[in-house]
mmCIF file of C-alpha atoms in Angstrom:
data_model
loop_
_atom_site.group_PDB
_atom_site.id
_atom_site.type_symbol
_atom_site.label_atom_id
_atom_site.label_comp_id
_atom_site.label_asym_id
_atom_site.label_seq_id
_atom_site.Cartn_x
_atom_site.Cartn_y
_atom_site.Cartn_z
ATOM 1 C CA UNK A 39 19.739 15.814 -29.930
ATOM 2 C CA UNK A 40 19.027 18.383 -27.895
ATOM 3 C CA UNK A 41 15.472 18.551 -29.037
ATOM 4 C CA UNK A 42 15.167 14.239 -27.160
ATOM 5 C CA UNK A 43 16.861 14.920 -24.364
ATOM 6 C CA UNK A 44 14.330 17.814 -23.774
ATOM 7 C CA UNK A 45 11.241 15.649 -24.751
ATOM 8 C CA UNK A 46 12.657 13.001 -21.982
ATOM 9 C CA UNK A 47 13.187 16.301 -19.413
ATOM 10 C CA UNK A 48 9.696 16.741 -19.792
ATOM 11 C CA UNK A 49 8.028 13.197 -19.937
ATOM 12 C CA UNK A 50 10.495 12.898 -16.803
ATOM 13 C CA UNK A 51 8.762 15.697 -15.151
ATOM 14 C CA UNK A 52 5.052 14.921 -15.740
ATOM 15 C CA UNK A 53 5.285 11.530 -14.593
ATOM 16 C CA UNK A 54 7.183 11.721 -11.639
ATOM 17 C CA UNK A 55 5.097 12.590 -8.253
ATOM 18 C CA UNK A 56 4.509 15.860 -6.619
ATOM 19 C CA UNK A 57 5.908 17.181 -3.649
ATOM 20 C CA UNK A 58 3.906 15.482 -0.775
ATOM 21 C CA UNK A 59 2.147 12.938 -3.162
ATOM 22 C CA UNK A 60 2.969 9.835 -1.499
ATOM 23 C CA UNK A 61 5.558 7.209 -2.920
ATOM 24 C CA UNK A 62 4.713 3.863 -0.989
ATOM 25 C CA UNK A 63 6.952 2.416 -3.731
ATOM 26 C CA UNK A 64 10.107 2.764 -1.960
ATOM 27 C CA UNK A 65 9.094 0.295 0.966
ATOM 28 C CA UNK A 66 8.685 -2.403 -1.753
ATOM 29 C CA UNK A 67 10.675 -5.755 -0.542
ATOM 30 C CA UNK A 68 12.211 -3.717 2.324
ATOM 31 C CA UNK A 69 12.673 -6.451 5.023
ATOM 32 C CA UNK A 70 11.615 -5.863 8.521
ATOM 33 C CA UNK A 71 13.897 -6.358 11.692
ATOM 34 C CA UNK A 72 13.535 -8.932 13.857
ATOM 35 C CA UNK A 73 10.832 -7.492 16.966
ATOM 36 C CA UNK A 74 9.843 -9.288 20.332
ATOM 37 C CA UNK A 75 6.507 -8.898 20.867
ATOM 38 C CA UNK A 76 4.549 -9.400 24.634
ATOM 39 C CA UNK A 77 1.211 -10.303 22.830
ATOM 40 C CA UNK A 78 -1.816 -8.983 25.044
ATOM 41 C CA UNK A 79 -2.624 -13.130 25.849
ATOM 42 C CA UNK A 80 0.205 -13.730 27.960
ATOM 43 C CA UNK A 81 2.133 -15.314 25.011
ATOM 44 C CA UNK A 82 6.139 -14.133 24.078
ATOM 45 C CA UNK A 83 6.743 -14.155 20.477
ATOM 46 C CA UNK A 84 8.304 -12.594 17.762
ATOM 47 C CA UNK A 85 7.427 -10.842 14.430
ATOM 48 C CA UNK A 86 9.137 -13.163 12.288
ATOM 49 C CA UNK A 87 8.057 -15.996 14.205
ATOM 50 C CA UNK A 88 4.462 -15.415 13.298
ATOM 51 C CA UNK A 89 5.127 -14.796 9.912
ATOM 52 C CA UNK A 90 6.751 -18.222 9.985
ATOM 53 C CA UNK A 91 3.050 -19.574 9.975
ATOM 54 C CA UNK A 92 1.782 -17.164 7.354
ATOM 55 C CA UNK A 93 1.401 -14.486 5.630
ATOM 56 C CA UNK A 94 0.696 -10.790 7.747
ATOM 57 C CA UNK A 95 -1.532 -8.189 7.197
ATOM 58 C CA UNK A 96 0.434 -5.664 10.158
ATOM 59 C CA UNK A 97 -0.744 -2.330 11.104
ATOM 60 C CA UNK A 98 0.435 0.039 14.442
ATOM 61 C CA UNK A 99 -2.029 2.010 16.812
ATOM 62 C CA UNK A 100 -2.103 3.159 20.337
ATOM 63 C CA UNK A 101 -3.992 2.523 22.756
ATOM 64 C CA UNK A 102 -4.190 5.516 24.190
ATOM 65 C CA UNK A 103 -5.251 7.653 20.785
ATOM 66 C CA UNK A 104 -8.185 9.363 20.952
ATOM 67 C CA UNK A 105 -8.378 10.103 17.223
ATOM 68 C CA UNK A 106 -7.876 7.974 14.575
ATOM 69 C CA UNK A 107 -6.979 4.600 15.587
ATOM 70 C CA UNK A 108 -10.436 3.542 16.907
ATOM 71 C CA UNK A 109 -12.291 4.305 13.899
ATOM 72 C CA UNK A 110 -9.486 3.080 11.232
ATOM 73 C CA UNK A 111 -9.610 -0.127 13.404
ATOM 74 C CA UNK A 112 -13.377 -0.658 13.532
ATOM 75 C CA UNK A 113 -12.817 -0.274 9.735
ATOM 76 C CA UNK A 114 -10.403 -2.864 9.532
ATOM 77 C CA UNK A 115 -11.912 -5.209 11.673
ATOM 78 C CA UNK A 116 -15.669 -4.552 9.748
ATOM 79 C CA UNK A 117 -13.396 -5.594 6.418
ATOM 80 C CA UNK A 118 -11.357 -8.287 7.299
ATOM 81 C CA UNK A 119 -13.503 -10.561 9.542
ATOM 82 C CA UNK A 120 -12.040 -13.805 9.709
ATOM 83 C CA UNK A 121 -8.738 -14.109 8.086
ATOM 84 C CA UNK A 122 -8.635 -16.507 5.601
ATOM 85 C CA UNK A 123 -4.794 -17.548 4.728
ATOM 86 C CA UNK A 124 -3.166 -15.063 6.779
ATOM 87 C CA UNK A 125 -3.001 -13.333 9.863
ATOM 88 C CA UNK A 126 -3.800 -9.612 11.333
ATOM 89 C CA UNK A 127 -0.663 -8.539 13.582
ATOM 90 C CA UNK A 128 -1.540 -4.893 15.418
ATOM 91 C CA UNK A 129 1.281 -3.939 17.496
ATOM 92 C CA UNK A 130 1.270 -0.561 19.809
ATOM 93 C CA UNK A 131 3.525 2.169 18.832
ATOM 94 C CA UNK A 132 3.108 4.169 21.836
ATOM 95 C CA UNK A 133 5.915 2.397 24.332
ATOM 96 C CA UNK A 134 3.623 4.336 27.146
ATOM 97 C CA UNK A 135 0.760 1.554 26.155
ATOM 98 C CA UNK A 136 0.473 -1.549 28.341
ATOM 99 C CA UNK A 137 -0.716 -4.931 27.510
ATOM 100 C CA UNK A 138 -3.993 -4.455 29.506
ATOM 101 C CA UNK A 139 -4.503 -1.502 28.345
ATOM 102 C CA UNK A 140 -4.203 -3.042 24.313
ATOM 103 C CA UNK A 141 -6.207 -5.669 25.180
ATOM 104 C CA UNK A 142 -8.697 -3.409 26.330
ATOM 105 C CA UNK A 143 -8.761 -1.350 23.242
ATOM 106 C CA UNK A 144 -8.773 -4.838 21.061
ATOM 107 C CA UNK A 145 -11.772 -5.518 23.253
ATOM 108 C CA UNK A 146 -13.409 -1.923 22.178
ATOM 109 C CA UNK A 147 -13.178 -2.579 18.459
ATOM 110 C CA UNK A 148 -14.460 -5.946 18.486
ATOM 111 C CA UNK A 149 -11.189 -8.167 17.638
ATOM 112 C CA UNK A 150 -9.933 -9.165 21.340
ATOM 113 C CA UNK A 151 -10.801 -12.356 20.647
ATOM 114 C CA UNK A 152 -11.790 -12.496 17.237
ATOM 115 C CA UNK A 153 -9.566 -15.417 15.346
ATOM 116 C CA UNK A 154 -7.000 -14.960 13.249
ATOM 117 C CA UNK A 155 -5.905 -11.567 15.003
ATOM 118 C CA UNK A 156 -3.094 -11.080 17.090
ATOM 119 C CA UNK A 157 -2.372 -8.259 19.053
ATOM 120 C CA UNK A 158 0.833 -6.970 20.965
ATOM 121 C CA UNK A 159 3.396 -4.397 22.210
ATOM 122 C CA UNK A 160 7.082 -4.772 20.817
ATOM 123 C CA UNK A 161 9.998 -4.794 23.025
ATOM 124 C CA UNK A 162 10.949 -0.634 23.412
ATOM 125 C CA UNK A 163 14.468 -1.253 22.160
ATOM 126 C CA UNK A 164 12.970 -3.018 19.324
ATOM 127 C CA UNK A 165 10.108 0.033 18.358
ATOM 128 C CA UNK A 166 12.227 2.162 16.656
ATOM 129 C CA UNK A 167 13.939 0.215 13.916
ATOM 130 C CA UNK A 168 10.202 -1.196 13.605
ATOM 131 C CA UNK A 169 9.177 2.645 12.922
ATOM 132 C CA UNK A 170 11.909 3.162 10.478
ATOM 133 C CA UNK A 171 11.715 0.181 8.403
ATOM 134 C CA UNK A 172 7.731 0.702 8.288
ATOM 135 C CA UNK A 173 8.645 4.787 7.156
ATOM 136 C CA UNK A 174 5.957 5.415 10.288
ATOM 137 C CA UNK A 175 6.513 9.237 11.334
ATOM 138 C CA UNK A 176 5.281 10.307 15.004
ATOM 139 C CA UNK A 177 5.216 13.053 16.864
ATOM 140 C CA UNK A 178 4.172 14.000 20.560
ATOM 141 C CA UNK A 179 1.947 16.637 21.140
ATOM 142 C CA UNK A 180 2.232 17.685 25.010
ATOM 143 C CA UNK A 181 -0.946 19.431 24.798
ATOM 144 C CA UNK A 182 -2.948 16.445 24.157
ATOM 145 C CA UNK A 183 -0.903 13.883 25.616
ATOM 146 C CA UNK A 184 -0.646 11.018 22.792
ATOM 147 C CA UNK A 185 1.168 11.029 19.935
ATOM 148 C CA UNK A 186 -0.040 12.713 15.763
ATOM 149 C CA UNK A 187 1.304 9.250 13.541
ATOM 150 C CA UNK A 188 0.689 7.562 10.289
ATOM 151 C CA UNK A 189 -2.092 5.092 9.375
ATOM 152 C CA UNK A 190 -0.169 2.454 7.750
ATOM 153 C CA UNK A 191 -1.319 -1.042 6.561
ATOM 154 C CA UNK A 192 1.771 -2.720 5.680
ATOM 155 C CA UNK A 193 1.291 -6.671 3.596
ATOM 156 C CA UNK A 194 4.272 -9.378 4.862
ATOM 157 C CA UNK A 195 5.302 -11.997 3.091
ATOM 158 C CA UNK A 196 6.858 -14.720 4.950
ATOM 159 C CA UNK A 197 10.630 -13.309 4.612
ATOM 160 C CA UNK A 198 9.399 -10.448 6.355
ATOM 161 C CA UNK A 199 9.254 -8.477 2.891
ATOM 162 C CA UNK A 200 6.769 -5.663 2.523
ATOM 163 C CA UNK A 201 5.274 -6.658 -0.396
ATOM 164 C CA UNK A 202 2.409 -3.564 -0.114
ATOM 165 C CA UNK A 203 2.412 -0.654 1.778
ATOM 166 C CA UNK A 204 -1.061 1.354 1.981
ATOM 167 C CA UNK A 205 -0.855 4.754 4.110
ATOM 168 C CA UNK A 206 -3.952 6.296 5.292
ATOM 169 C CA UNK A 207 -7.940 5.472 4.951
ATOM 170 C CA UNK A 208 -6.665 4.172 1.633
ATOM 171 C CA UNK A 209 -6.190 0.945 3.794
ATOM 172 C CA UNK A 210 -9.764 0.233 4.292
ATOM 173 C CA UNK A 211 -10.278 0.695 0.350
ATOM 174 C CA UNK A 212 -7.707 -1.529 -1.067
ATOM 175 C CA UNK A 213 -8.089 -3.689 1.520
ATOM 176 C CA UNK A 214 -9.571 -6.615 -0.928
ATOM 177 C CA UNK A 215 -6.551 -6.416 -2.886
ATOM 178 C CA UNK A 216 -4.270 -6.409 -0.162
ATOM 179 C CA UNK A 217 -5.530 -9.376 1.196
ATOM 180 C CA UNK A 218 -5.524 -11.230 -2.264
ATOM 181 C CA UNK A 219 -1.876 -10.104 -2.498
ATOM 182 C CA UNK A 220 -1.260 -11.342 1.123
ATOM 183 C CA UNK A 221 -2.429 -14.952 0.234
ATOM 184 C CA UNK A 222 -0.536 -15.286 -2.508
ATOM 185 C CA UNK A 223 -2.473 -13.877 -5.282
ATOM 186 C CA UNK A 224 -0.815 -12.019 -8.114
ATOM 187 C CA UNK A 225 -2.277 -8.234 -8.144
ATOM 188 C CA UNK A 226 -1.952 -5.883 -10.947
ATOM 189 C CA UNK A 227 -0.731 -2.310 -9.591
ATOM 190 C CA UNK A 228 -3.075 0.623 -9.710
ATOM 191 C CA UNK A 229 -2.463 4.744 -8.849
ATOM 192 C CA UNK A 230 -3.122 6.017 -5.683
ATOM 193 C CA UNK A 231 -5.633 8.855 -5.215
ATOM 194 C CA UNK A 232 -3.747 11.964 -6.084
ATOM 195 C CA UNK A 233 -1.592 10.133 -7.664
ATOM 196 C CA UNK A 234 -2.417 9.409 -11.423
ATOM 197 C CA UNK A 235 -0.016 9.263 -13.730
ATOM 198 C CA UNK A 236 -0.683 11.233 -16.802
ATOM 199 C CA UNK A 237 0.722 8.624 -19.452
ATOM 200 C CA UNK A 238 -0.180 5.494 -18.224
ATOM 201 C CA UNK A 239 -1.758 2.994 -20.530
ATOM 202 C CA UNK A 240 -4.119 0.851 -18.665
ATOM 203 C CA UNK A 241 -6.089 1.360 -15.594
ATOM 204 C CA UNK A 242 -7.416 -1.524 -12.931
ATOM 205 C CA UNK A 243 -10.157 -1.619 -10.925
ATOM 206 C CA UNK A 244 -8.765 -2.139 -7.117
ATOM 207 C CA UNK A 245 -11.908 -4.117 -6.432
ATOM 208 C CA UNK A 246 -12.401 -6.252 -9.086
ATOM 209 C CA UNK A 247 -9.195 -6.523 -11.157
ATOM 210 C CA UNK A 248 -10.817 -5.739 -14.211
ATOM 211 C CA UNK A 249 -8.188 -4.081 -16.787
ATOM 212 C CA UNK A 250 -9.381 -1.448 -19.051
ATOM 213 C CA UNK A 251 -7.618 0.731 -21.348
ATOM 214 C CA UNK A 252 -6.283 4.279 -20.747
ATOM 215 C CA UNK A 253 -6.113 7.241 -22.602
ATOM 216 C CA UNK A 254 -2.012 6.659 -22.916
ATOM 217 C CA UNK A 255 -2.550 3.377 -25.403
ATOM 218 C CA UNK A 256 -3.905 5.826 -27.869
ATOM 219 C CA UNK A 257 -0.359 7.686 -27.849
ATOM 220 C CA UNK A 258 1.263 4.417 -28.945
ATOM 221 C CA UNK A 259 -1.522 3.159 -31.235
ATOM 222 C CA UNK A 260 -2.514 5.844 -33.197
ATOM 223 C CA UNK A 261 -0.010 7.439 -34.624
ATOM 224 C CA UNK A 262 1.498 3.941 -35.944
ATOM 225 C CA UNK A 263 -1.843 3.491 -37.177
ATOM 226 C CA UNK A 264 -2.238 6.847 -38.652
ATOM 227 C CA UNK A 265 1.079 6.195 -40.422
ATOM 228 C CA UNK A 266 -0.277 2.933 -42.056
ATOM 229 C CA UNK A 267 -2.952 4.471 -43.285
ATOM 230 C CA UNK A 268 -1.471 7.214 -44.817
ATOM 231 C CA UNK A 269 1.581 5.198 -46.143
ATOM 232 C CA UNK A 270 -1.511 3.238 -47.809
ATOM 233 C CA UNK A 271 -3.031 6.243 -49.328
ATOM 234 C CA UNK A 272 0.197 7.249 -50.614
ATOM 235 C CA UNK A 273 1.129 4.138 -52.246
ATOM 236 C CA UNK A 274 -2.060 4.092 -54.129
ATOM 237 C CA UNK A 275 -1.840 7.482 -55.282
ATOM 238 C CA UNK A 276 1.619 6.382 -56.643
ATOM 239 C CA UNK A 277 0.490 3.246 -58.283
ATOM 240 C CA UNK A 278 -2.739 4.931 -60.123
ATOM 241 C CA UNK A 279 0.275 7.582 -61.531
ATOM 242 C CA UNK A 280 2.886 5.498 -62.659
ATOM 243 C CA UNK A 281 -0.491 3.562 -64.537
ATOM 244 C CA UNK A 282 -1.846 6.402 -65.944
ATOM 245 C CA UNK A 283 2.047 7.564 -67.420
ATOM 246 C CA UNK A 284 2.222 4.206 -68.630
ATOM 247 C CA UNK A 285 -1.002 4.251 -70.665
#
């Protein structure tokens, strides 16, 4: 008994994530609050009014960032194009930002007035609960002036559900399969970089789809198999001596 409970301990253990490994997984069907948005045309809206019309693809920068944002956003907007089926919702997390000052950084990575794309600030009371709900972690530096913060590309369905959660440049490489998943389109899971767990049975290409076989379906094939074949071996050496006592 004690000898299972051990064996479980331990397949426990190996399979669960590391310290800092990320676990996206717990932002699965977490609904998101209801936001007002000032959108950088003029227009007054709200997040789960655009989700009313379809499906979102929503990610947060600032304006004012001088690191990350512009390149993860050329990146985005390089991969996405047009969207077909859905729409791209970038709000500002910074509540310093201002909607010319958005639309001027929309305008410097090529999506100001590219369709399908909307961009906006959320009402300050509402940022917060946004942050939270999203699991976006910032933090000021006064040195620099702007904020350190997540890269987060976060797929809605139209509840408001998060039905993916990508952190990081990972974003720009599952991208395809986030949009699939956006529009509707079943999507097998795969592991995150870093992330691999040792047992698992199948693995799937994020591109493509493809589903291949892992290492882990020999665990539960072989030894069945092995004990077939060696419940075969016995039984003929069984049957050839009961013959030859019989003769």
């Amino acid at each position: 008994m004690r000898t299972g409970a051990g064996i479980v301990v331990l397949l426990v253990a190996w399979t669960a994530p590391l310290p800092g490994q990320l676990n996206e997984g717990r932002y699965y069907l977490r609904t998101l609050p209801a936001v007002r948005i000032h959108g950088i045309d003029g227009e007054q809206s709200s997040l789960h009014q655009l989700l009313e019309e379809s499906p979102v693809l929503l990610t947060l920068v600032s304006a004012r960032c001088t690191g990350l944002c512009s390149p993860y956003m050329h990146s985005l907007v390089e991969a996405i194009g047009i969207p077909r089926g859905f729409r791209v919702v970038v709000l500002s997390f910074d509540p310093r930002d201002r909607v010319e000052e958005l639309r001027s950084f929309a305008r410097r990575v090529g999506a100001e007035a590219l369709q399908g794309w909307w961009w906006g600030i959320p009402k300050r009371e509402d940022l917060p609960a946004l942050l939270e709900a999203l699991g976006y972690r910032l933090r000021f530096s006064p040195e620099r002036g702007e904020f350190d913060h997540t890269l987060a590309l976060a797929v809605l369905d139209q509840r408001g559900n998060i039905l993916r959660r990508i952190e990081g440049w990972q974003a720009v490489r599952y991208l395809r399969s986030a949009v699939r998943e956006a529009q509707g389109e079943f999507v097998l899971s795969y592991p995150l970089p870093g992330y691999d767990v040792a047992l698992r049975c199948f693995e799937v290409d994020k591109d493509s789809g493809t589903v291949r076989l892992s290492w882990g379906m020999g665990l539960l094939v072989v030894p069945p198999a092995l004990s077939l074949l060696l419940g075969g071996v016995l039984h003929g050496l069984c049957a050839r001596a009961r013959k030859r006592r019989a003769t």
